[in-house]
PDB file of C-alpha atoms and ligand atoms in Angstrom:
ATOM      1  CA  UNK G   1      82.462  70.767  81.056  1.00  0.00           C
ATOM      2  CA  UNK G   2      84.017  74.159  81.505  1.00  0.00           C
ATOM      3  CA  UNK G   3      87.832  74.784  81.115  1.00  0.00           C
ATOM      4  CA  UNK G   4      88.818  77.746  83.245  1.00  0.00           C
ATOM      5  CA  UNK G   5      92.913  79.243  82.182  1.00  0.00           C
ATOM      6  CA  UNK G   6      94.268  80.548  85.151  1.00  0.00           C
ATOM      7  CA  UNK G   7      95.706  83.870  84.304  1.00  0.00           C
ATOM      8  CA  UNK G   8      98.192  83.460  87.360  1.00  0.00           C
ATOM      9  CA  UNK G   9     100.192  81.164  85.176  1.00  0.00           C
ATOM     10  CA  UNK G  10     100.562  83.683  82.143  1.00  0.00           C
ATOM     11  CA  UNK G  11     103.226  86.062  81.171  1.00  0.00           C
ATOM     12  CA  UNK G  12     102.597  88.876  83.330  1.00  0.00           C
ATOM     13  CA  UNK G  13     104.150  91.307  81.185  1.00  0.00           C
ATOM     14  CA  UNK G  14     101.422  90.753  78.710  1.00  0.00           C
ATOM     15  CA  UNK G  15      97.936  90.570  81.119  1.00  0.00           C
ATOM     16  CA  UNK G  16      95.923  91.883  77.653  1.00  0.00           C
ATOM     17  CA  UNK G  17      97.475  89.601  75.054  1.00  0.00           C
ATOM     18  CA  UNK G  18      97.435  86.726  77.625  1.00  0.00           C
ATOM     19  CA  UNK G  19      93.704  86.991  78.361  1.00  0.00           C
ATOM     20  CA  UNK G  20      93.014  87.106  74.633  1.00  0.00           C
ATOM     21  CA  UNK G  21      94.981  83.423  73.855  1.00  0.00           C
ATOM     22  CA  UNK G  22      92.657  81.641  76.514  1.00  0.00           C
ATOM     23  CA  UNK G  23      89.678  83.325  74.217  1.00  0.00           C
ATOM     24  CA  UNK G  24      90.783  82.446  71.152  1.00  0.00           C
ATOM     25  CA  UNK G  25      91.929  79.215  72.492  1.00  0.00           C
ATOM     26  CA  UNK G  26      87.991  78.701  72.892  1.00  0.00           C
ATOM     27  CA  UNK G  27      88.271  78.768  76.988  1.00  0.00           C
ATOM     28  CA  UNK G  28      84.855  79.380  78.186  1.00  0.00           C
ATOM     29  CA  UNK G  29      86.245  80.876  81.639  1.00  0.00           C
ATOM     30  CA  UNK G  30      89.473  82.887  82.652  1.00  0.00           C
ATOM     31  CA  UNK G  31      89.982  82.263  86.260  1.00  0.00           C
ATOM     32  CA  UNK G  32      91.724  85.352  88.468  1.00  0.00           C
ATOM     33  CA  UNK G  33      93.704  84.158  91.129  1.00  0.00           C
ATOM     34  CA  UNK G  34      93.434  87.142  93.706  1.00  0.00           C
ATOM     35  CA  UNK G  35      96.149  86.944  96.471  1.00  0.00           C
ATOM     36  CA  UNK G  36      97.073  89.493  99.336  1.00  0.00           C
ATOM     37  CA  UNK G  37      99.939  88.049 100.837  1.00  0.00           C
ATOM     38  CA  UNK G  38      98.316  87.258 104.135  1.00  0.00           C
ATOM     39  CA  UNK G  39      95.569  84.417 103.571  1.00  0.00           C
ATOM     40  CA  UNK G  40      98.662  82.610 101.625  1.00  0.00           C
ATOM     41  CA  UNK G  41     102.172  83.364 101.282  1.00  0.00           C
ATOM     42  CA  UNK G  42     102.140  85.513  97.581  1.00  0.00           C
ATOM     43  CA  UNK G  43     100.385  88.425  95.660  1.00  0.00           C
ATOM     44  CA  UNK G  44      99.212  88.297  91.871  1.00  0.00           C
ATOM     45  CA  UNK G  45      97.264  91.057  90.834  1.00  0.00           C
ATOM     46  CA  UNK G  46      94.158  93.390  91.380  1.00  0.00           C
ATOM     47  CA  UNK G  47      90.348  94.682  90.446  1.00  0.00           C
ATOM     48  CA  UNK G  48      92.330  96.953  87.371  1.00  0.00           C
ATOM     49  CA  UNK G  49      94.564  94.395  86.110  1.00  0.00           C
ATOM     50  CA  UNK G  50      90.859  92.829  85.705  1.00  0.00           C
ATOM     51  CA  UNK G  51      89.061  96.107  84.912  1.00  0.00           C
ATOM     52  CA  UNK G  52      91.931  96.428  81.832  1.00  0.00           C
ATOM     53  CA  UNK G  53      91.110  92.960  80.367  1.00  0.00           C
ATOM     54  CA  UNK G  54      87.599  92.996  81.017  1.00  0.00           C
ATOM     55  CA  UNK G  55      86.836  94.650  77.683  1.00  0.00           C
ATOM     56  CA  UNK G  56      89.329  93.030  75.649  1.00  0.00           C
ATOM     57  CA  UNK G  57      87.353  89.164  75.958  1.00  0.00           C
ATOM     58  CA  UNK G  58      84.331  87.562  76.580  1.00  0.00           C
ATOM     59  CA  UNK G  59      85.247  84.779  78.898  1.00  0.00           C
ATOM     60  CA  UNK G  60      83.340  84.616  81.783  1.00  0.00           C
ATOM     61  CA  UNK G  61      85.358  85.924  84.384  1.00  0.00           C
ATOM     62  CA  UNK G  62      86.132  83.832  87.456  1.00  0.00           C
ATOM     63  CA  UNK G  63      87.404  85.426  90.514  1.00  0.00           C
ATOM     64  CA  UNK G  64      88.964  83.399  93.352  1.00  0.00           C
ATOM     65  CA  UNK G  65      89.872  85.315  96.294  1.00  0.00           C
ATOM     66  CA  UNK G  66      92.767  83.786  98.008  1.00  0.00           C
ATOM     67  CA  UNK G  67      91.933  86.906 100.974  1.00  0.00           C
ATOM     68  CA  UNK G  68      91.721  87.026 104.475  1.00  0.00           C
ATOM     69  CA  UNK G  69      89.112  90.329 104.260  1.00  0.00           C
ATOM     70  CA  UNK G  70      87.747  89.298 100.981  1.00  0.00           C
ATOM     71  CA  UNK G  71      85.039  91.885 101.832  1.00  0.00           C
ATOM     72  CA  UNK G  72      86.760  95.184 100.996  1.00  0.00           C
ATOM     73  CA  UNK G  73      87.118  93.633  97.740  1.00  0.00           C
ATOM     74  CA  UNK G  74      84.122  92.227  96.426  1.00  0.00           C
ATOM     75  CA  UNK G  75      82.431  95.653  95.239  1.00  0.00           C
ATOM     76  CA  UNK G  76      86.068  96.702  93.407  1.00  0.00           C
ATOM     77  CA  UNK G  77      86.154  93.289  91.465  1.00  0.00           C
ATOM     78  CA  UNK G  78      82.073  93.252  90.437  1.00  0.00           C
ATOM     79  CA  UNK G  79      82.749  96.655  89.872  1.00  0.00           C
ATOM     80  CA  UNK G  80      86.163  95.686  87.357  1.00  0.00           C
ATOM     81  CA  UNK G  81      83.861  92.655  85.770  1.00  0.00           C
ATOM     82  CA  UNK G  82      84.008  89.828  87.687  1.00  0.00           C
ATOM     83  CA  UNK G  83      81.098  87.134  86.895  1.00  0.00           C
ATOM     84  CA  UNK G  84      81.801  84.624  89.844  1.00  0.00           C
ATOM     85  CA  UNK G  85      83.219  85.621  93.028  1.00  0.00           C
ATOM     86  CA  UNK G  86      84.851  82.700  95.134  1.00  0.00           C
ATOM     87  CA  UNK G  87      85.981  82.895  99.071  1.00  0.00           C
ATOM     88  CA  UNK G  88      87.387  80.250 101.221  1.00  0.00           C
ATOM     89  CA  UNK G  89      85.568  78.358 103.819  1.00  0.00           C
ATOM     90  CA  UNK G  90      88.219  79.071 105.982  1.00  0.00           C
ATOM     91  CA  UNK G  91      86.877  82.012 106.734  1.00  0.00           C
ATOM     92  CA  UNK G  92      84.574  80.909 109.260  1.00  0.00           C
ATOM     93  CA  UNK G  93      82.138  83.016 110.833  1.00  0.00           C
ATOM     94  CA  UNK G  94      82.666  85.599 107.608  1.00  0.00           C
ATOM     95  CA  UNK G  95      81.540  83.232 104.943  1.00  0.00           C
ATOM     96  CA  UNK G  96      77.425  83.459 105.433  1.00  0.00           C
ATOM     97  CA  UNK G  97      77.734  86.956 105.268  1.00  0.00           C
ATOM     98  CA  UNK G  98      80.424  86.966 102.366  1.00  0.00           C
ATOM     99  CA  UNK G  99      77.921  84.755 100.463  1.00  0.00           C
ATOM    100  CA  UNK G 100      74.955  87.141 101.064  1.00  0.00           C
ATOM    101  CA  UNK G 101      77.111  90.379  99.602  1.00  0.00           C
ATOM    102  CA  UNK G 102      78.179  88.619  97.219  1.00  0.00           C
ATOM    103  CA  UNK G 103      74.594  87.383  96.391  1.00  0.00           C
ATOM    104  CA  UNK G 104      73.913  91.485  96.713  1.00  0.00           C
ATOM    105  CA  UNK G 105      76.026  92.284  93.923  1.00  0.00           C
ATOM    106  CA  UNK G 106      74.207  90.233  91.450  1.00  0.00           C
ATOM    107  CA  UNK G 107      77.383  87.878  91.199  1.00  0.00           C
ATOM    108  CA  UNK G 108      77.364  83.997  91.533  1.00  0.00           C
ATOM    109  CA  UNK G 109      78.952  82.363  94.631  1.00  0.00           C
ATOM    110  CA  UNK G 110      81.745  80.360  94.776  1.00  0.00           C
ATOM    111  CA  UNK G 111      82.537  78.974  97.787  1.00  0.00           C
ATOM    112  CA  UNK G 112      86.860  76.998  98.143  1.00  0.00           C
ATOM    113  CA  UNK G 113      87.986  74.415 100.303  1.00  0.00           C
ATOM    114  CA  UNK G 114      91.429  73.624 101.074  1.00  0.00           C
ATOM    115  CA  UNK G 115      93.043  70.425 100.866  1.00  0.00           C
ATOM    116  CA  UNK G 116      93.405  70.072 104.697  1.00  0.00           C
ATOM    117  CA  UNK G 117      89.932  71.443 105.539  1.00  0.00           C
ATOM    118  CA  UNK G 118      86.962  68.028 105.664  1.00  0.00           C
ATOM    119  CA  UNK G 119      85.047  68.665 102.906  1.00  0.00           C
ATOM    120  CA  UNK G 120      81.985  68.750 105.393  1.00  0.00           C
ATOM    121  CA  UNK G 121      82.653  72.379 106.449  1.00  0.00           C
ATOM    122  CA  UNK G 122      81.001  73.597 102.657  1.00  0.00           C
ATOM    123  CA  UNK G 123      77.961  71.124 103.357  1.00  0.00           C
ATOM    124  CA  UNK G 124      75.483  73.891 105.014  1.00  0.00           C
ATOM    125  CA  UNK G 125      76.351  76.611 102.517  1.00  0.00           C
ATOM    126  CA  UNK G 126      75.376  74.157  99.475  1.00  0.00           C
ATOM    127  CA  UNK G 127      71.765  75.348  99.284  1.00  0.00           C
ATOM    128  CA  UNK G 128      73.543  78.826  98.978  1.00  0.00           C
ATOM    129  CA  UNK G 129      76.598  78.757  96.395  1.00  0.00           C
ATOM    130  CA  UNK G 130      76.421  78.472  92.853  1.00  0.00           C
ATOM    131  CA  UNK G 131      79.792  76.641  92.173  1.00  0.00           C
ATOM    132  CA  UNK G 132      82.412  74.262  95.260  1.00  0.00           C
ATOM    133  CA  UNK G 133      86.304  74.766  94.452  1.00  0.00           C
ATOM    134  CA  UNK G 134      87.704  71.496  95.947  1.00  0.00           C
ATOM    135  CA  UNK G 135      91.380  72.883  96.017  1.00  0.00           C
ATOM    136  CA  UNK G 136      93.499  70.338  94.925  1.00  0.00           C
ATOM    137  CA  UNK G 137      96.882  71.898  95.939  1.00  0.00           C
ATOM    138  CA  UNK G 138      97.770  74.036  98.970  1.00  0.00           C
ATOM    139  CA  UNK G 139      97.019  77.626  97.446  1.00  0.00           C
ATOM    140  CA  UNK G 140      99.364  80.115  96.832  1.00  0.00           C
ATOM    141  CA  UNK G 141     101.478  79.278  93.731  1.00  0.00           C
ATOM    142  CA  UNK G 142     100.826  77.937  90.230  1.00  0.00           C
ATOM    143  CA  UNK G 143     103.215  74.810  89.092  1.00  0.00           C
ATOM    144  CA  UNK G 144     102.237  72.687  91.923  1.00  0.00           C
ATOM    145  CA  UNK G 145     101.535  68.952  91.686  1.00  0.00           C
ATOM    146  CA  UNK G 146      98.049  67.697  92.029  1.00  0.00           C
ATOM    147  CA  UNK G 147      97.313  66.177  95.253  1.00  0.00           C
ATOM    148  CA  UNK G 148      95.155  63.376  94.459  1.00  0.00           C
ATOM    149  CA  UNK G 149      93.802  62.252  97.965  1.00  0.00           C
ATOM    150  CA  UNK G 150      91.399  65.249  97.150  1.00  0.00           C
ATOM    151  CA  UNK G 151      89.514  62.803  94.949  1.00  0.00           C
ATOM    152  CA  UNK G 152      87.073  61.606  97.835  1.00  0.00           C
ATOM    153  CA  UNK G 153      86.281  65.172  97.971  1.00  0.00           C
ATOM    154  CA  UNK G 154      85.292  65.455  94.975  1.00  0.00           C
ATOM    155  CA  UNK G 155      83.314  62.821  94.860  1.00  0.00           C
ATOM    156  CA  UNK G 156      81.565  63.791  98.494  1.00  0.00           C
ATOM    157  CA  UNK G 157      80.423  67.086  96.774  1.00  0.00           C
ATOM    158  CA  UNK G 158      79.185  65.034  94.022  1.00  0.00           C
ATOM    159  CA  UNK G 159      77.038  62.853  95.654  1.00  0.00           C
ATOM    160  CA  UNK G 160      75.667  65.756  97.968  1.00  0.00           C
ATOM    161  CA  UNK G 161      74.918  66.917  94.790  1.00  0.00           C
ATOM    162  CA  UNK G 162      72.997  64.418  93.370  1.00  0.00           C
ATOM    163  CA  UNK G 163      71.155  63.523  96.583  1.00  0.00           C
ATOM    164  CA  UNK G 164      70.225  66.668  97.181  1.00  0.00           C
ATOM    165  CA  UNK G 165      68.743  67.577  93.737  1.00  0.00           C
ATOM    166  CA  UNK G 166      71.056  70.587  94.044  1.00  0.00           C
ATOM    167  CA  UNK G 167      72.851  72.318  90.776  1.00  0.00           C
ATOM    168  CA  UNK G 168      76.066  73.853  92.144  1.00  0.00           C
ATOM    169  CA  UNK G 169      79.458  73.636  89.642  1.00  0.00           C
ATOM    170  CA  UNK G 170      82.426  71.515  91.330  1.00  0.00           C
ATOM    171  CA  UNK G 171      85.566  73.392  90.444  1.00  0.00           C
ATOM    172  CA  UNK G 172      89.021  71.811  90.869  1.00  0.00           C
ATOM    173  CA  UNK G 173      92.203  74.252  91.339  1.00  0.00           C
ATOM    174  CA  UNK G 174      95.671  73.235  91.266  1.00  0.00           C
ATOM    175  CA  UNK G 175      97.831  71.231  89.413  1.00  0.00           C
ATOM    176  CA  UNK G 176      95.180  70.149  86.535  1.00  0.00           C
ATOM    177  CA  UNK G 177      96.340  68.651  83.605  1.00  0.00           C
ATOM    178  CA  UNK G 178      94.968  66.150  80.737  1.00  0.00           C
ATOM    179  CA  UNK G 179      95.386  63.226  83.155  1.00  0.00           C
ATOM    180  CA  UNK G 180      94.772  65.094  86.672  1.00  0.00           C
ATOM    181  CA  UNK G 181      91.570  66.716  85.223  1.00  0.00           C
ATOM    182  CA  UNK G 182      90.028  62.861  84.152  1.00  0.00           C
ATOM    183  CA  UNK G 183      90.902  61.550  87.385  1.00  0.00           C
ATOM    184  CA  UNK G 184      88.894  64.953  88.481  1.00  0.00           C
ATOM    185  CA  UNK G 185      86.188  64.385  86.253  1.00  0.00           C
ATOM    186  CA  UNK G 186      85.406  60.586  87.104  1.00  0.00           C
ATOM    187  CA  UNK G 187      85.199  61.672  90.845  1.00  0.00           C
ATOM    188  CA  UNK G 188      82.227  64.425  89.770  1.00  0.00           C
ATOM    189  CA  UNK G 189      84.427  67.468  88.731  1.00  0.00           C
ATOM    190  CA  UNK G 190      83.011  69.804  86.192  1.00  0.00           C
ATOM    191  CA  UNK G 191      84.837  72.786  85.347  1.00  0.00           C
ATOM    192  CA  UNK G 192      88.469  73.002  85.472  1.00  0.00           C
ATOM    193  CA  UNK G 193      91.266  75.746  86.639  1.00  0.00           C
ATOM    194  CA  UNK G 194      94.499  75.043  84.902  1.00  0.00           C
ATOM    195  CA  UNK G 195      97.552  77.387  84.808  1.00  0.00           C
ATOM    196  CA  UNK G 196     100.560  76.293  83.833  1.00  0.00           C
ATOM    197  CA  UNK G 197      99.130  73.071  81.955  1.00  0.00           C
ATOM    198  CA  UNK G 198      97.729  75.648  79.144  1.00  0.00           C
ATOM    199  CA  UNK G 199      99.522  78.616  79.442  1.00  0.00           C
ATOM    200  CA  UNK G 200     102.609  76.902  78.756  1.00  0.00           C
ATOM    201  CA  UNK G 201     101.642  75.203  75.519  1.00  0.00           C
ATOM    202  CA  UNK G 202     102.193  77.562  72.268  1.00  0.00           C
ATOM    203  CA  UNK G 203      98.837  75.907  71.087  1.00  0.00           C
ATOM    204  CA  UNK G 204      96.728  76.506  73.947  1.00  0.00           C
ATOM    205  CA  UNK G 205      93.610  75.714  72.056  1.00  0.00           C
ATOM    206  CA  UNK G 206      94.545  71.947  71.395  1.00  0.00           C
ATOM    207  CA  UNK G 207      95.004  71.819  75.245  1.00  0.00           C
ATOM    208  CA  UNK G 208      92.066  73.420  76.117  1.00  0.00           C
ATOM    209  CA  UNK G 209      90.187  71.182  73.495  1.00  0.00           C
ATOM    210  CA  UNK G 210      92.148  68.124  74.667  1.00  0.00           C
ATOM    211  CA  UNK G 211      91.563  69.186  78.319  1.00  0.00           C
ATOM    212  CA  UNK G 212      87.483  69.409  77.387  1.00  0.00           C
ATOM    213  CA  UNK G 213      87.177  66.138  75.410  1.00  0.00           C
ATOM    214  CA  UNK G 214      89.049  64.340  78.063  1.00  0.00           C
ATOM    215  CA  UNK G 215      87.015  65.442  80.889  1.00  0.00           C
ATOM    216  CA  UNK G 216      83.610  64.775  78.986  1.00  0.00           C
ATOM    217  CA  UNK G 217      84.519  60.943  77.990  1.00  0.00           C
ATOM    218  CA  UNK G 218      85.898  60.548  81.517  1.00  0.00           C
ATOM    219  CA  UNK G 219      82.576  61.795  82.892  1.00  0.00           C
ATOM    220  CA  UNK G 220      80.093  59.767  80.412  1.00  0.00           C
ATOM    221  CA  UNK G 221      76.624  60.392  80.047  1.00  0.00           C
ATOM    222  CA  UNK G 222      76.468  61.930  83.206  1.00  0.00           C
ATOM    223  CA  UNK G 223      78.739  65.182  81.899  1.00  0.00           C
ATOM    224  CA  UNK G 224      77.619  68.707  82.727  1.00  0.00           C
TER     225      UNK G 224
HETATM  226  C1  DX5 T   1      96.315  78.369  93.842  1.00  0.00           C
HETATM  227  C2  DX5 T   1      96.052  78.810  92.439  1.00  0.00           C
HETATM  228  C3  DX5 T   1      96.694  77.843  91.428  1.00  0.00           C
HETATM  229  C4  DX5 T   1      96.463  78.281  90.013  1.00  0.00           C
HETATM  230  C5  DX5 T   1      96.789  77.265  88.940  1.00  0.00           C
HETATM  231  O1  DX5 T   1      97.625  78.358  94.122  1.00  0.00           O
HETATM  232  O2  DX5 T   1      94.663  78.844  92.291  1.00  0.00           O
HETATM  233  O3  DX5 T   1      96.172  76.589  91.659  1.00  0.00           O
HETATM  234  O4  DX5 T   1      95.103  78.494  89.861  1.00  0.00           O
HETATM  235  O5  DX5 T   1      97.865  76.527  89.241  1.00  0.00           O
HETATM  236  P1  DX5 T   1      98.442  75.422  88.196  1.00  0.00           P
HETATM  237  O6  DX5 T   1      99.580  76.101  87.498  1.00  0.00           O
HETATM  238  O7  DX5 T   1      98.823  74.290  89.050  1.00  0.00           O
HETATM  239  O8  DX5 T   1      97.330  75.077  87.230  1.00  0.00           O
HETATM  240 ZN1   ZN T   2      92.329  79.607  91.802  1.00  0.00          ZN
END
């Protein structure tokens, strides 16, 4: 199980000290919310707020690009340190192309869903994509609540994944907490963006230890 801090939940006036709680809090991700005002209704931050932190922590860095032209961006954010590089289904006729440049860079592929887009529209990249975000709140802001008739979702990408033999991560986004990331896990879930439900605790690493035991028993044997 992988727990993934959201930085767009954190005190923006501190990026550096910020990215340094979810490490010490024993987070094995940090998850950058990228967004450009157009592809959803509110802008966080860009490749040097990520270029700043990038030496300051050695979470793997988890970009998900909430972007209408994602591709004028994916060479400034490998080039600031990104690890994974996400883009939204939505994008159509872009997204085989986004998923070979991204390939190009030497970063793995993430590949989001909304919550009103079938899950079915991600099944012919899944041979391609190294990690599914089932979004499990409209995008755009952090403090949302969860929106749990995602759960067939999740468990769709699950059993695709599992009948296929194939090894791609299923992320969840949005309104995860304790309780909302179980629920997550027991559908197939297995690495988890959470914002305000860590960022907001003065002892994130309980919460992120909480969050990571809680997933694992919910999941069973079967954990990744
Ligand atoms: C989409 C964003 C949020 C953020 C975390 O709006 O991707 O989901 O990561 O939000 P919360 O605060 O709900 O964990
Ligand atoms: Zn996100």
């Amino acid at each position: 199980m992988i727990i993934a801090p959201s930085l767009l939940a954190s005190n923006y006036t501190r990026f550096g000290a910020e990215a340094v709680r979810a490490s010490r809090a024993k987070a094995e991700w940090l998850h950058l919310d990228i967004m450009d005002g157009h592809f959803v209704p509110n802008i966080s931050f860009g490749p040097e707020v990520v270029r700043q932190i990038r030496p300051l922590v050695r979470n793997v860095f988890d970009v998900h690009l909430m972007c209408s032209n994602p591709e004028i961006l994916l060479e400034p954010f490998a080039n600031a340190g990104a690890d994974w590089i996400t883009i939204h289904a939505e994008l159509g006729s872009k997204v085989e192309g986004l998923i070979w440049k991204i390939r190009s860079l030497g970063k793995k592929v993430g590949l989001a869903v909304n919550p009103p887009t079938p899950i079915q529209v991600a099944e012919k990249f899944l041979p391609k994509i190294d990690l599914l975000l089932v979004m499990t709140v409209n995008p755009g802001f952090g403090g949302q609540p969860f929106i749990s008739e995602m759960l067939p979702k999740i468990q769709q990408a699950a059993n695709w994944r599992r009948t296929t033999g194939l090894s791609y991560r299923i992320e969840v986004d949005g309104g995860i907490n304790i309780d909302t990331a179980r629920e997550c896990a027991r559908a197939g879930a297995d690495t988890f963006v959470a914002g305000t439900a860590l960022f907001s605790k003065r002892q994130m690493g309980a919460a992120v230890t909480s969050m990571r035991k809680a997933t694992k028993a919910a999941a069973g044997k079967g954990g990744r």
